[in-house]
Coordinates of C-alpha atoms and ligand atoms in Angstrom, one line a residue:
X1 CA 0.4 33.9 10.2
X2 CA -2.0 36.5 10.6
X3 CA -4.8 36.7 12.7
X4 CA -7.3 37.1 10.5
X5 CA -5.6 34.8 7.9
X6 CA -5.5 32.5 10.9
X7 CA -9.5 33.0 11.8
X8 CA -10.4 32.8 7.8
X9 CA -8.4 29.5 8.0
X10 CA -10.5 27.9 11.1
X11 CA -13.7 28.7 9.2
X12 CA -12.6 27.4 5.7
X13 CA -11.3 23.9 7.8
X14 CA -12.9 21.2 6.3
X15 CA -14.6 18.6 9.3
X16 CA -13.1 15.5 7.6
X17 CA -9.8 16.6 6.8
X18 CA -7.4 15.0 7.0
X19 CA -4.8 15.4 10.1
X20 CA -1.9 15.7 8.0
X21 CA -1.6 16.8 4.3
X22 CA 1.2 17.1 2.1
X23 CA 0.2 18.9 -1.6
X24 CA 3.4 18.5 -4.1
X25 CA 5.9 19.4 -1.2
X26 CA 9.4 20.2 -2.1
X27 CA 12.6 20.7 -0.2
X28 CA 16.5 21.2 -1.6
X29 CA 19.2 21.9 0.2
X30 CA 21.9 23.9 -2.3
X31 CA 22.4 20.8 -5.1
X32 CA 20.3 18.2 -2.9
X33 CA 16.2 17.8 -3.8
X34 CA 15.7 15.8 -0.4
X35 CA 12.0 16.2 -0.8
X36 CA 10.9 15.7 -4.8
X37 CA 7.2 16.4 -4.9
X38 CA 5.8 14.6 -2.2
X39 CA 2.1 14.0 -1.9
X40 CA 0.6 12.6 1.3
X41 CA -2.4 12.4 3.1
X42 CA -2.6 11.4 7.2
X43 CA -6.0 10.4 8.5
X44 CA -6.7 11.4 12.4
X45 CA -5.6 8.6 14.5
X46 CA -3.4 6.5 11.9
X47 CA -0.2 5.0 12.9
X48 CA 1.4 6.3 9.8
X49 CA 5.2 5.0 8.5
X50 CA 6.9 6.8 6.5
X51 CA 9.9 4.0 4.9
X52 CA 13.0 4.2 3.2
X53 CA 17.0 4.0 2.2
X54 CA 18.9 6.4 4.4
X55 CA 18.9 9.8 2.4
X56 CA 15.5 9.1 1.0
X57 CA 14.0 12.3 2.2
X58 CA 12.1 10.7 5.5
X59 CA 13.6 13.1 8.1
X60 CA 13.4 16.1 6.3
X61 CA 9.1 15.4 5.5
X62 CA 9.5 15.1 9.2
X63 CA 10.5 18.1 9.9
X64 CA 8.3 20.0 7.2
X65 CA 5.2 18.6 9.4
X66 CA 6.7 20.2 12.4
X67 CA 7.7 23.2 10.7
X68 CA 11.3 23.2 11.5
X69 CA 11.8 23.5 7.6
X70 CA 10.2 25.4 5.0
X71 CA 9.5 23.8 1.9
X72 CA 10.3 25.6 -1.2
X73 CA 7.3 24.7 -3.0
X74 CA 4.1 22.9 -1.9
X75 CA 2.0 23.1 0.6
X76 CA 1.5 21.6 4.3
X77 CA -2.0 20.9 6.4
X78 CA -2.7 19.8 9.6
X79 CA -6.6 19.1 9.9
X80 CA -7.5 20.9 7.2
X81 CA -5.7 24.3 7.7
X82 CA -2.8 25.4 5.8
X83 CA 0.0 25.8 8.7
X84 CA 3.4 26.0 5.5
X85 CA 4.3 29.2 6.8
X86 CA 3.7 28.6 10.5
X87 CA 6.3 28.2 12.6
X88 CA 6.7 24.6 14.8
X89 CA 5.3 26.5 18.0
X90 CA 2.1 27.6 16.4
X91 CA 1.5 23.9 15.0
X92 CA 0.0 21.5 17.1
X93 CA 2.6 18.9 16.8
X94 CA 5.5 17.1 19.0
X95 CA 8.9 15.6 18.0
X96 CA 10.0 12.7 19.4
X97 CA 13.9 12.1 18.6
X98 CA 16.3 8.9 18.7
X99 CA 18.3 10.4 21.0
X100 CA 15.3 11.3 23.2
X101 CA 16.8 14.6 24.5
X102 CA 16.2 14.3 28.1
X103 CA 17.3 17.0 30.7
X104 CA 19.7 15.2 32.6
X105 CA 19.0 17.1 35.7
X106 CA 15.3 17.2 36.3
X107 CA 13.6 14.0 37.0
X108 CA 11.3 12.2 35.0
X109 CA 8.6 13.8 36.2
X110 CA 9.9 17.2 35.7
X111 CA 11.3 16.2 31.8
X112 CA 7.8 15.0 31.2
X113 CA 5.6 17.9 33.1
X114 CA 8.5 20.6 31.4
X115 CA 6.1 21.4 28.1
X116 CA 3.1 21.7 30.6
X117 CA 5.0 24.0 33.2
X118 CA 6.5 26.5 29.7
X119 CA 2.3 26.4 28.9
X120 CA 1.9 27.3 32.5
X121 CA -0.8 24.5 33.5
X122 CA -1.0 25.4 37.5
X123 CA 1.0 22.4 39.3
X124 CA -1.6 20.6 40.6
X125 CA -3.0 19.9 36.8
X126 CA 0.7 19.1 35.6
X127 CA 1.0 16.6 38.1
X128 CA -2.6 14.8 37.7
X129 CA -1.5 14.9 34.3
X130 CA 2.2 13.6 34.3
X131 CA 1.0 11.0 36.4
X132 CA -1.9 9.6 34.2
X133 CA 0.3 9.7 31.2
X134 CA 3.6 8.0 33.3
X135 CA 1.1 4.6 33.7
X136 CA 0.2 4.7 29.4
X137 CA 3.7 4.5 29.4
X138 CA 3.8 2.1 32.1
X139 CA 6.2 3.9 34.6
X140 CA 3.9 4.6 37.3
X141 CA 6.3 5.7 40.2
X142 CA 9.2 6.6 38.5
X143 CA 8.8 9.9 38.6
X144 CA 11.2 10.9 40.9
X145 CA 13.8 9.1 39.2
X146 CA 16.8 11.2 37.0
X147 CA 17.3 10.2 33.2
X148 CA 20.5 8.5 34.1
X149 CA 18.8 5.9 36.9
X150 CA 16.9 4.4 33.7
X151 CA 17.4 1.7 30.9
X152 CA 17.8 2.7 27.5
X153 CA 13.9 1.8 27.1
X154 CA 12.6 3.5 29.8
X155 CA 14.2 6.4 28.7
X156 CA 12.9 6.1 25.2
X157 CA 9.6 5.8 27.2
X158 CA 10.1 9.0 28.9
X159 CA 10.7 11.2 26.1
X160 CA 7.2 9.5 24.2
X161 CA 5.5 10.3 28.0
X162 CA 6.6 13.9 27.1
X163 CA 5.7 14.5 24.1
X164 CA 2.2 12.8 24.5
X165 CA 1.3 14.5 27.6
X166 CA 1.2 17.9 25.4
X167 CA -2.1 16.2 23.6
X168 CA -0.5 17.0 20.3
X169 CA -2.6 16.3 17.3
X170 CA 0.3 14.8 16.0
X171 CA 2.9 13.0 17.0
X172 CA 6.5 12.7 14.9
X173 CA 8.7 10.4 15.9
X174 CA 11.9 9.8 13.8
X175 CA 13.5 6.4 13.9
X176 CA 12.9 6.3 17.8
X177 CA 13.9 2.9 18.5
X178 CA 17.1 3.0 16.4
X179 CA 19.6 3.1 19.5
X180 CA 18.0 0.0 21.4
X181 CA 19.0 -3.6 20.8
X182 CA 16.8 -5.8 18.7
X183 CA 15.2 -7.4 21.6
X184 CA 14.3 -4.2 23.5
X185 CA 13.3 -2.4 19.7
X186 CA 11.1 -5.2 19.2
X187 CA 9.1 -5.2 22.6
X188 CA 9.4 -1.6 22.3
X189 CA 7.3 -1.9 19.2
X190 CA 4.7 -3.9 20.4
X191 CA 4.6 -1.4 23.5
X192 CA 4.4 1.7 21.4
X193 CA 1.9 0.5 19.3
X194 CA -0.3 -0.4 22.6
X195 CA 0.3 3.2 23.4
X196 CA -1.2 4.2 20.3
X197 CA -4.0 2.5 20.5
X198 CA -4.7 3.7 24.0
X199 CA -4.1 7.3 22.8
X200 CA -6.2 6.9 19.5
X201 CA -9.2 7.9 20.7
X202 CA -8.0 11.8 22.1
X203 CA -7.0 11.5 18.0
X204 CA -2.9 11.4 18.2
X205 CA -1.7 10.4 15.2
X206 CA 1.5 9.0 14.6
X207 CA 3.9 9.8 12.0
X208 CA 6.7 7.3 12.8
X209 CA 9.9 7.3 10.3
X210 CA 12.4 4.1 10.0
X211 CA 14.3 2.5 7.3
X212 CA 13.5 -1.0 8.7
X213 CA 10.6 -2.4 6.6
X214 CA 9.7 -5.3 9.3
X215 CA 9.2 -2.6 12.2
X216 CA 7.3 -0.2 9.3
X217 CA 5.1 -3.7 8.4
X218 CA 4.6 -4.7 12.2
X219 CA 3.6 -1.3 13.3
X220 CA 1.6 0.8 10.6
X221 CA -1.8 1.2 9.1
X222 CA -0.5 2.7 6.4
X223 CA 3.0 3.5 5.0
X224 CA 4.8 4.9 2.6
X225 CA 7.9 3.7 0.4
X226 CA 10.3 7.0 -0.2
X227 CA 13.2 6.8 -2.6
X228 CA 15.6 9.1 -3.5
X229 CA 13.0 12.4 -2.4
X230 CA 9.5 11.0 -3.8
X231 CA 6.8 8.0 -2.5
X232 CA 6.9 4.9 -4.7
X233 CA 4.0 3.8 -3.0
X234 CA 1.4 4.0 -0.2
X235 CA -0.6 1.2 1.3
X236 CA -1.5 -1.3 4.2
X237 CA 2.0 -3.2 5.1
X238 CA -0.6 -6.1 3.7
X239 CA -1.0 -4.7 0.5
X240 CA 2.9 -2.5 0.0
X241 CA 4.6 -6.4 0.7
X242 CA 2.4 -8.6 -1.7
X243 CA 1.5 -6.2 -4.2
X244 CA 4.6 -4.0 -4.9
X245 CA 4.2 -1.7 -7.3
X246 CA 7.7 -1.2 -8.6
X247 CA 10.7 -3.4 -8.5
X248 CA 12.4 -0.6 -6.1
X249 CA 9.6 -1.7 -3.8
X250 CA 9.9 -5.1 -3.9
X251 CA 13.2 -5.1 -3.3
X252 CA 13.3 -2.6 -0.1
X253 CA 10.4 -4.5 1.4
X254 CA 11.8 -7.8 1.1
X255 CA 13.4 -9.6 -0.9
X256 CA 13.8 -8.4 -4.9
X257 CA 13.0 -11.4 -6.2
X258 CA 12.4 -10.3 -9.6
X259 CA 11.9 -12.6 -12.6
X260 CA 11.3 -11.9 -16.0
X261 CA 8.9 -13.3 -18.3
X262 CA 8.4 -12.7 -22.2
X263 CA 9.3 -9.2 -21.4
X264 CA 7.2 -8.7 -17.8
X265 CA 8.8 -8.0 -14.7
X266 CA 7.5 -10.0 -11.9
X267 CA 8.0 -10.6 -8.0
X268 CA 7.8 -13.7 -6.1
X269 CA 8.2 -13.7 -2.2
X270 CA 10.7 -16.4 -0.8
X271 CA 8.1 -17.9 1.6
X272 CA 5.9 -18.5 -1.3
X273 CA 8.2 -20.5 -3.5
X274 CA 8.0 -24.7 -3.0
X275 CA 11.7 -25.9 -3.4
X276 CA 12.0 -29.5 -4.4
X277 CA 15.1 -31.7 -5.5
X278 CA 13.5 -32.1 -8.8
X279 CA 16.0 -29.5 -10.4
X280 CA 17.0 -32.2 -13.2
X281 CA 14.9 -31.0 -16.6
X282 CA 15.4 -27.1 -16.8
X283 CA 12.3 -24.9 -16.3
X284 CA 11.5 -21.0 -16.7
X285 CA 7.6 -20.8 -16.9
X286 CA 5.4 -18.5 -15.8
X287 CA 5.0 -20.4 -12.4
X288 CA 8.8 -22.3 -12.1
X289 CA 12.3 -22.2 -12.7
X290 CA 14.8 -24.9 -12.2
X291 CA 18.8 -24.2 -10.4
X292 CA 21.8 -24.2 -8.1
X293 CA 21.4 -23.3 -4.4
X294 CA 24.5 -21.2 -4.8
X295 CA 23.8 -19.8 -0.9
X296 CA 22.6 -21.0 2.9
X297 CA 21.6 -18.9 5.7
X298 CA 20.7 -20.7 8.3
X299 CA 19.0 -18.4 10.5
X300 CA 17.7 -20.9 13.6
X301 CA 13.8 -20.1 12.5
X302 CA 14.3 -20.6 9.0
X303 CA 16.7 -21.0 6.8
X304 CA 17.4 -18.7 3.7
X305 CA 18.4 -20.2 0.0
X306 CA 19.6 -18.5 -2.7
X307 CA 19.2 -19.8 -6.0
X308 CA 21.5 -19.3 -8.9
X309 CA 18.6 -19.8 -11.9
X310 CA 19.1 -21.7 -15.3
X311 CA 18.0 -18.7 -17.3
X312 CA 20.5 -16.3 -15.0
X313 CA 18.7 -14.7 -12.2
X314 CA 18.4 -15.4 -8.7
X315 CA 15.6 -15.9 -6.0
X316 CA 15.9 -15.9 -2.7
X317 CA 13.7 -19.0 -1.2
X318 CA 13.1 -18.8 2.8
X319 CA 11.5 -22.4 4.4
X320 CA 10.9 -22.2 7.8
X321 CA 13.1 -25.2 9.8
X322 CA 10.0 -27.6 10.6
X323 CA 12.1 -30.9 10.3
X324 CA 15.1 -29.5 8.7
X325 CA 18.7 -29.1 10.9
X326 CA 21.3 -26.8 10.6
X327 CA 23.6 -29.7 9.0
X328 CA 20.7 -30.9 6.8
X329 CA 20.1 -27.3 5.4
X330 CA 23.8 -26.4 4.9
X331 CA 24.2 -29.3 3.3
X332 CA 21.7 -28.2 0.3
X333 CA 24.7 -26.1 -0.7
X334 CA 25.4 -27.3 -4.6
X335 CA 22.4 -28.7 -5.2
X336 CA 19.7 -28.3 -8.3
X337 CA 16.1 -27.8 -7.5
X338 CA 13.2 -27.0 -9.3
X339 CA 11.4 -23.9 -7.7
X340 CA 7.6 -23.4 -8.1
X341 CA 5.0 -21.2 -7.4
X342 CA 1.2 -20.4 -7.6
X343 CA 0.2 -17.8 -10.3
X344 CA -1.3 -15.5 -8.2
X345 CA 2.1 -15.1 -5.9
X346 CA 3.8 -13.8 -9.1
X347 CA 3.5 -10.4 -8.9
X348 CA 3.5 -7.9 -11.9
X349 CA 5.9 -5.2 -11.2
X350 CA 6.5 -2.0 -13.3
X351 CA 10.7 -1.1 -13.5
X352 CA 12.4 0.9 -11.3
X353 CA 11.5 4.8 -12.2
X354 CA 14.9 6.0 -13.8
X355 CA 17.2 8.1 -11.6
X356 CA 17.2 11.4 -11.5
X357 CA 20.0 13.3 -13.6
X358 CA 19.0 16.6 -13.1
X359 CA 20.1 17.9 -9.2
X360 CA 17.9 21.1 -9.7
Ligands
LIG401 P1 16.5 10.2 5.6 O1 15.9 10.7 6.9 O2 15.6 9.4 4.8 O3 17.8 9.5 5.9 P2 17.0 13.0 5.0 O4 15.7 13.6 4.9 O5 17.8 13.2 6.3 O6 16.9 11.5 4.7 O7 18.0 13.6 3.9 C1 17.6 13.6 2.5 C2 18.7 14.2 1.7 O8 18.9 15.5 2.0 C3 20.1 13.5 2.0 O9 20.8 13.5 0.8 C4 20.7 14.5 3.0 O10 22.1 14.4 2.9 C5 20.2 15.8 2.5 N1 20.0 16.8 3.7 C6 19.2 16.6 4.7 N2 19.3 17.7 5.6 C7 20.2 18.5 5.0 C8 20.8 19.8 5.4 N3 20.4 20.4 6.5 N4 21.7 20.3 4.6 C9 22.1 19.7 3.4 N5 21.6 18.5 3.0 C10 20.7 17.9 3.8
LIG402 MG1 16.6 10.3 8.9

């Protein structure tokens, strides 16, 4: 960008803009729209998820933020000032990858002072700075250390460490748990989240991508459902799992548990349906059905049903294993049960937005 186009676009910056803003974004790649249309808007701060089906366009928004990708239509802010043709070094942003991307042979220190020293912060500065940021992550002392002389989560929290210690206004970080096993990804959750919060008030924000709805509903403030290039929906994790929008939203953030009433669509989640044995005189109100456990999960915490229905759907009913054993809940297997629920757990839904047929 020019400098004056630069200088006319500090003035015109709005105060309360938002951090990040996404106006009708579009991206294709040949035959592939990977980014349909995409509207979005970041506040400063926000620990923001964007959620989806592998291919549904999350990585590629990703990297329209940090300007690795031009979009082909649209328009991209970052607090207010329009950066779409600005390329990544001229935006204020850092990536943080799955594979973290470590230099093998500096230290931690040196991996995490490395954006500092290319800035040319004097040493003394880089290594107040490296330091402070090494105890956010909580590795005081380990600076010395190489890449290879850490676990898989003290790597991951290197590579946050260095991105962070740059101050960005906003940090991207693209499925960055995916590589560690479910008990490390879900104290490293907890952890990065803490990290946030600690950071929040220097105003990162956090664009965090991953296709697993439970880390996008323990994590966010806000996310948003892509599918197939476009958002479904945005919301609190609160309101995007108890008051889907669309069936495809339902369905990705949790279970589908769709049933259909005098020609509604509506969603019931399996913690909120009562199972009973009382399956014997066949129901399919607006608040019950009546069927055949067809399946059984048993999953130590809780136990997962699924329900063949009378009128020929299925729900998935979860119960948590309060008095319940393994043998008692496999045993359900067969059985007919009346299913209820309370009105307002039935969700309206609209349909799933037809596919796209066009590929232009
Ligand atoms: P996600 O991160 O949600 O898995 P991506 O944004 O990576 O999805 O990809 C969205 C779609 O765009 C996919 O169909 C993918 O194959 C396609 N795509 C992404 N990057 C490229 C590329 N560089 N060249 C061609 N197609 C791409
Ligand atoms: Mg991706």
């Amino acid at each position: 960008m020019a400098i004056q186009e630069h200088a006319a676009a500090v003035l015109t910056a709005g105060v309360d803009a938002p951090d990040v803003r996404l106006v009708g974004v579009r991206k294709a790649y040949g035959d592939v729209v990977a980014v349909d249309g995409v509207d979005l808007e970041i506040a400063s701060g926000e620990f923001f998820t964007l959620l989806g089906p592998s291919g549904s366009g999350k990585t590629t928004t990703l990297r329209l933020i940090a300007g690795f990708e031009r979009p082909d239509e649209g328009r991209i802010e970052l607090a207010g000032r329009d950066v779409t043709g600005r390329p990544p070094y001229l935006r204020n942003v850092n990536t943080v990858f799955q594979d973290y991307a470590l230099f093998p042979h500096m230290t931690v220190a040196e991996n995490v002072g490395y954006g500092l020293r290319v800035r040319g912060v004097a040493r003394r500065d880089r290594r107040m700075r490296v330091d402070e940021i090494l105890k956010v992550v909580q590795l005081p002392g380990l600076g010395d250390r190489k890449p290879i002389q850490l676990s898989g989560g003290q790597r991951q929290r290197v590579a946050l460490a260095r991105a962070l210690v740059n101050h960005p206004q906003v940090l991207l970080l693209d499925e960055p748990l995916g590589a560690l096993d479910l008990k490390l990804r879900q104290e490293m959750q907890i952890e990065l989240k803490r990290i946030q919060r600690a950071v929040r008030e220097v105003g990162i924000t956090f664009v965090y991508v991953t296709h697993d709805q439970e880390e996008a509903l323990t994590m966010s403030d806000r996310l948003a459902v892509f599918n197939d290039g476009r958002i479904e929906q945005i919301g609190t994790p609160a309101a995007v799992y108890e008051r889907p929008e669309n069936a495809f939203v339902a369905g990705f953030v949790g279970a589908s548990n769709v049933i259909r009433r005098s020609g509604r669509t509506f969603t019931v989640r399996p913690e909120k349906i009562r199972m009973t044995n009382d399956g014997g005189t066949r129901r399919d109100d607006e608040n019950g059905a009546t069927g055949r456990i067809r399946d059984v999960v048993y999953a130590g915490m809780f136990t997962r049903y699924v329900v063949d229905l009378d009128d020929g759907g299925e729900l998935v009913v979860v119960r948590q294993n309060l008095e319940t054993s393994s043998t008692e809940a496999l045993d359900a297997r067969g059985r007919r049960v009346l299913l209820e629920w309370r009105p307002e757990h039935a969700i309206e839904t609209k349909p799933k937005r037809e596919e796209k047929h066009e590929s232009s």
